[in-house]
PDB file of C-alpha atoms in Angstrom:
ATOM      1  CA  MET N 133     107.481 114.645 124.778  1.00 62.00           C
ATOM      2  CA  GLU N 134     109.978 113.459 122.225  1.00 69.00           C
ATOM      3  CA  ASP N 135     108.730 111.591 119.177  1.00 77.00           C
ATOM      4  CA  ALA N 136     111.136 108.743 120.023  1.00 76.00           C
ATOM      5  CA  SER N 137     109.015 107.979 123.095  1.00 84.00           C
ATOM      6  CA  TYR N 138     106.114 107.090 120.835  1.00 90.00           C
ATOM      7  CA  ASP N 139     108.116 104.175 119.428  1.00 90.00           C
ATOM      8  CA  HIS N 140     107.540 102.313 122.703  1.00 92.00           C
ATOM      9  CA  VAL N 141     103.889 101.714 121.801  1.00 96.00           C
ATOM     10  CA  PRO N 142     103.613  98.096 120.591  1.00 97.00           C
ATOM     11  CA  THR N 143     102.202  97.498 117.130  1.00 96.00           C
ATOM     12  CA  ASP N 144      99.450  95.271 118.537  1.00 97.00           C
ATOM     13  CA  PHE N 145      98.042  98.075 120.722  1.00 98.00           C
ATOM     14  CA  PRO N 146      94.488  98.803 119.509  1.00 98.00           C
ATOM     15  CA  LEU N 147      93.716 102.110 117.843  1.00 95.00           C
ATOM     16  CA  PRO N 148      90.386 103.750 118.610  1.00 91.00           C
ATOM     17  CA  ALA N 149      87.649 103.505 116.026  1.00 84.00           C
ATOM     18  CA  TYR N 150      86.133 106.872 115.316  1.00 80.00           C
ATOM     19  CA  TRP N 151      82.870 107.330 113.540  1.00 78.00           C
ATOM     20  CA  GLY N 152      81.809 110.844 112.768  1.00 78.00           C
ATOM     21  CA  ALA N 153      79.887 112.796 110.223  1.00 79.00           C
ATOM     22  CA  ILE N 154      79.979 116.329 108.947  1.00 83.00           C
ATOM     23  CA  PRO N 155      76.901 117.661 107.177  1.00 87.00           C
ATOM     24  CA  GLY N 156      77.027 118.708 103.553  1.00 87.00           C
ATOM     25  CA  ALA N 157      76.729 117.391 100.034  1.00 88.00           C
ATOM     26  CA  GLN N 158      80.439 116.782  99.447  1.00 88.00           C
ATOM     27  CA  PRO N 159      82.183 113.735 100.963  1.00 84.00           C
ATOM     28  CA  LYS N 160      84.275 114.695 103.974  1.00 83.00           C
ATOM     29  CA  LEU N 161      86.936 113.052 106.063  1.00 84.00           C
ATOM     30  CA  ILE N 162      87.435 113.903 109.739  1.00 89.00           C
ATOM     31  CA  MET N 163      91.147 114.136 110.499  1.00 92.00           C
ATOM     32  CA  THR N 164      93.501 115.707 113.037  1.00 93.00           C
ATOM     33  CA  LYS N 165      96.777 117.316 111.993  1.00 96.00           C
ATOM     34  CA  TYR N 166      99.908 116.625 114.045  1.00 96.00           C
ATOM     35  CA  ASN N 167     103.452 117.509 112.945  1.00 95.00           C
ATOM     36  CA  GLY N 168     102.348 117.962 109.348  1.00 96.00           C
ATOM     37  CA  ARG N 169     100.608 114.580 109.108  1.00 96.00           C
ATOM     38  CA  PHE N 170      96.933 113.730 109.309  1.00 95.00           C
ATOM     39  CA  TYR N 171      95.474 111.169 111.723  1.00 95.00           C
ATOM     40  CA  SER N 172      92.052 109.876 112.642  1.00 92.00           C
ATOM     41  CA  PRO N 173      90.749 111.638 115.761  1.00 92.00           C
ATOM     42  CA  GLY N 174      92.314 110.111 118.862  1.00 93.00           C
ATOM     43  CA  CYS N 175      95.132 108.513 116.861  1.00 95.00           C
ATOM     44  CA  THR N 176      97.923 111.096 116.958  1.00 96.00           C
ATOM     45  CA  PRO N 177     101.171 109.730 118.415  1.00 96.00           C
ATOM     46  CA  PRO N 178     100.763 111.650 121.718  1.00 96.00           C
ATOM     47  CA  GLU N 179      97.164 110.441 122.118  1.00 96.00           C
ATOM     48  CA  ILE N 180      98.059 106.810 121.419  1.00 97.00           C
ATOM     49  CA  PHE N 181     101.091 107.024 123.720  1.00 97.00           C
ATOM     50  CA  LYS N 182      98.904 108.393 126.524  1.00 97.00           C
ATOM     51  CA  ARG N 183      96.339 105.575 126.099  1.00 98.00           C
ATOM     52  CA  TRP N 184      99.072 102.929 125.900  1.00 98.00           C
ATOM     53  CA  SER N 185     100.827 104.293 129.011  1.00 97.00           C
ATOM     54  CA  ALA N 186      97.589 104.090 130.983  1.00 98.00           C
ATOM     55  CA  CYS N 187      96.857 100.557 129.735  1.00 99.00           C
ATOM     56  CA  GLU N 188     100.419  99.411 130.436  1.00 98.00           C
ATOM     57  CA  GLU N 189     100.131 100.696 134.013  1.00 99.00           C
ATOM     58  CA  ILE N 190      96.815  98.855 134.466  1.00 99.00           C
ATOM     59  CA  ALA N 191      98.431  95.683 133.061  1.00 99.00           C
ATOM     60  CA  LYS N 192     101.303  95.899 135.555  1.00 99.00           C
ATOM     61  CA  GLN N 193      98.892  96.404 138.457  1.00 99.00           C
ATOM     62  CA  LEU N 194      96.689  93.550 137.263  1.00 98.00           C
ATOM     63  CA  ALA N 195      99.713  91.257 136.880  1.00 99.00           C
ATOM     64  CA  LYS N 196     100.616  91.904 140.509  1.00 99.00           C
ATOM     65  CA  LYS N 197      96.999  91.337 141.578  1.00 98.00           C
ATOM     66  CA  SER N 198      96.833  88.107 139.550  1.00 98.00           C
ATOM     67  CA  ILE N 199      99.914  86.694 141.293  1.00 98.00           C
ATOM     68  CA  GLU N 200      98.458  87.617 144.688  1.00 98.00           C
ATOM     69  CA  SER N 201      95.167  85.956 143.717  1.00 96.00           C
ATOM     70  CA  LYS N 202      96.911  82.791 142.510  1.00 97.00           C
ATOM     71  CA  ILE N 203      98.753  82.494 145.817  1.00 97.00           C
ATOM     72  CA  GLY N 204      95.761  83.499 147.936  1.00 96.00           C
ATOM     73  CA  LYS N 205      92.008  83.282 147.554  1.00 95.00           C
ATOM     74  CA  ARG N 206      92.036  81.984 143.970  1.00 95.00           C
ATOM     75  CA  ALA N 207      94.634  79.254 144.495  1.00 96.00           C
ATOM     76  CA  HIS N 208      92.017  76.715 143.359  1.00 96.00           C
ATOM     77  CA  MET N 209      91.574  78.482 139.995  1.00 97.00           C
ATOM     78  CA  SER N 210      93.673  77.988 136.873  1.00 98.00           C
ATOM     79  CA  GLU N 211      95.659  80.853 135.391  1.00 98.00           C
ATOM     80  CA  LEU N 212      93.178  80.984 132.492  1.00 97.00           C
ATOM     81  CA  GLU N 213      90.260  81.280 134.897  1.00 98.00           C
ATOM     82  CA  ILE N 214      91.941  84.032 136.900  1.00 98.00           C
ATOM     83  CA  LEU N 215      92.636  86.166 133.843  1.00 98.00           C
ATOM     84  CA  GLY N 216      89.264  85.287 132.335  1.00 98.00           C
ATOM     85  CA  GLN N 217      87.362  86.595 135.349  1.00 97.00           C
ATOM     86  CA  TYR N 218      89.268  89.899 135.293  1.00 98.00           C
ATOM     87  CA  LEU N 219      88.279  90.779 131.706  1.00 97.00           C
ATOM     88  CA  PRO N 220      84.549  91.473 132.261  1.00 98.00           C
ATOM     89  CA  ARG N 221      85.389  93.399 135.425  1.00 97.00           C
ATOM     90  CA  LEU N 222      87.886  95.547 133.551  1.00 98.00           C
ATOM     91  CA  ILE N 223      85.381  96.220 130.768  1.00 98.00           C
ATOM     92  CA  ALA N 224      82.736  97.148 133.356  1.00 98.00           C
ATOM     93  CA  THR N 225      84.997  99.860 134.812  1.00 97.00           C
ATOM     94  CA  LYS N 226      84.820 101.744 131.492  1.00 97.00           C
ATOM     95  CA  LEU N 227      88.408 102.920 132.081  1.00 96.00           C
ATOM     96  CA  THR N 228      89.315 101.475 128.696  1.00 97.00           C
ATOM     97  CA  SER N 229      87.633 100.390 125.502  1.00 96.00           C
ATOM     98  CA  GLU N 230      86.799  96.692 125.132  1.00 97.00           C
ATOM     99  CA  GLU N 231      89.677  96.305 122.668  1.00 98.00           C
ATOM    100  CA  GLU N 232      92.076  97.915 125.138  1.00 98.00           C
ATOM    101  CA  ALA N 233      90.763  95.695 127.949  1.00 99.00           C
ATOM    102  CA  CYS N 234      91.474  92.599 125.838  1.00 99.00           C
ATOM    103  CA  TRP N 235      94.945  93.966 125.062  1.00 99.00           C
ATOM    104  CA  ILE N 236      95.551  94.500 128.794  1.00 99.00           C
ATOM    105  CA  ILE N 237      94.620  90.886 129.573  1.00 99.00           C
ATOM    106  CA  ARG N 238      96.920  89.668 126.773  1.00 99.00           C
ATOM    107  CA  ARG N 239      99.675  91.889 128.164  1.00 99.00           C
ATOM    108  CA  VAL N 240      99.169  90.525 131.699  1.00 99.00           C
ATOM    109  CA  ALA N 241      99.405  86.990 130.293  1.00 99.00           C
ATOM    110  CA  ALA N 242     102.652  87.928 128.518  1.00 99.00           C
ATOM    111  CA  ILE N 243     104.117  89.535 131.654  1.00 99.00           C
ATOM    112  CA  LEU N 244     103.301  86.468 133.758  1.00 99.00           C
ATOM    113  CA  GLY N 245     103.947  83.829 131.096  1.00 99.00           C
ATOM    114  CA  TRP N 246     100.366  82.613 131.495  1.00 99.00           C
ATOM    115  CA  PRO N 247      98.062  81.422 128.707  1.00 98.00           C
ATOM    116  CA  VAL N 248      95.701  83.970 127.146  1.00 98.00           C
ATOM    117  CA  PRO N 249      91.985  83.372 127.761  1.00 98.00           C
ATOM    118  CA  SER N 250      89.985  82.902 124.559  1.00 97.00           C
ATOM    119  CA  SER N 251      87.758  85.827 125.572  1.00 96.00           C
ATOM    120  CA  ALA N 252      90.758  88.187 125.239  1.00 98.00           C
ATOM    121  CA  ARG N 253      91.948  87.058 121.815  1.00 93.00           C
TER     122      ARG N 253
END
């Protein structure tokens, strides 16, 4: 994949937090080398692009589902309530981290022009 593709990842997309330890007396830093640069594990451009692509796809699917819900069985609910009830369900799937799940809900709100639930801020 071309490095230019990685520029599509928005700056507000969450980066994974990585906590690790290596035994020994000297301080150590766990890093991954990619194209001559060092990154925290899971944070190389290809890894972030892959995570973002998956989250963007989930956001698009959830946006479609949210519209269907608003027209159908959740017509009585506000847009905030609809998005708010999807967040804990998304977190429960363990497909994403909690930070990514919140980003997905914010992205769905942006796609639809709906307000962002406070639980996803």
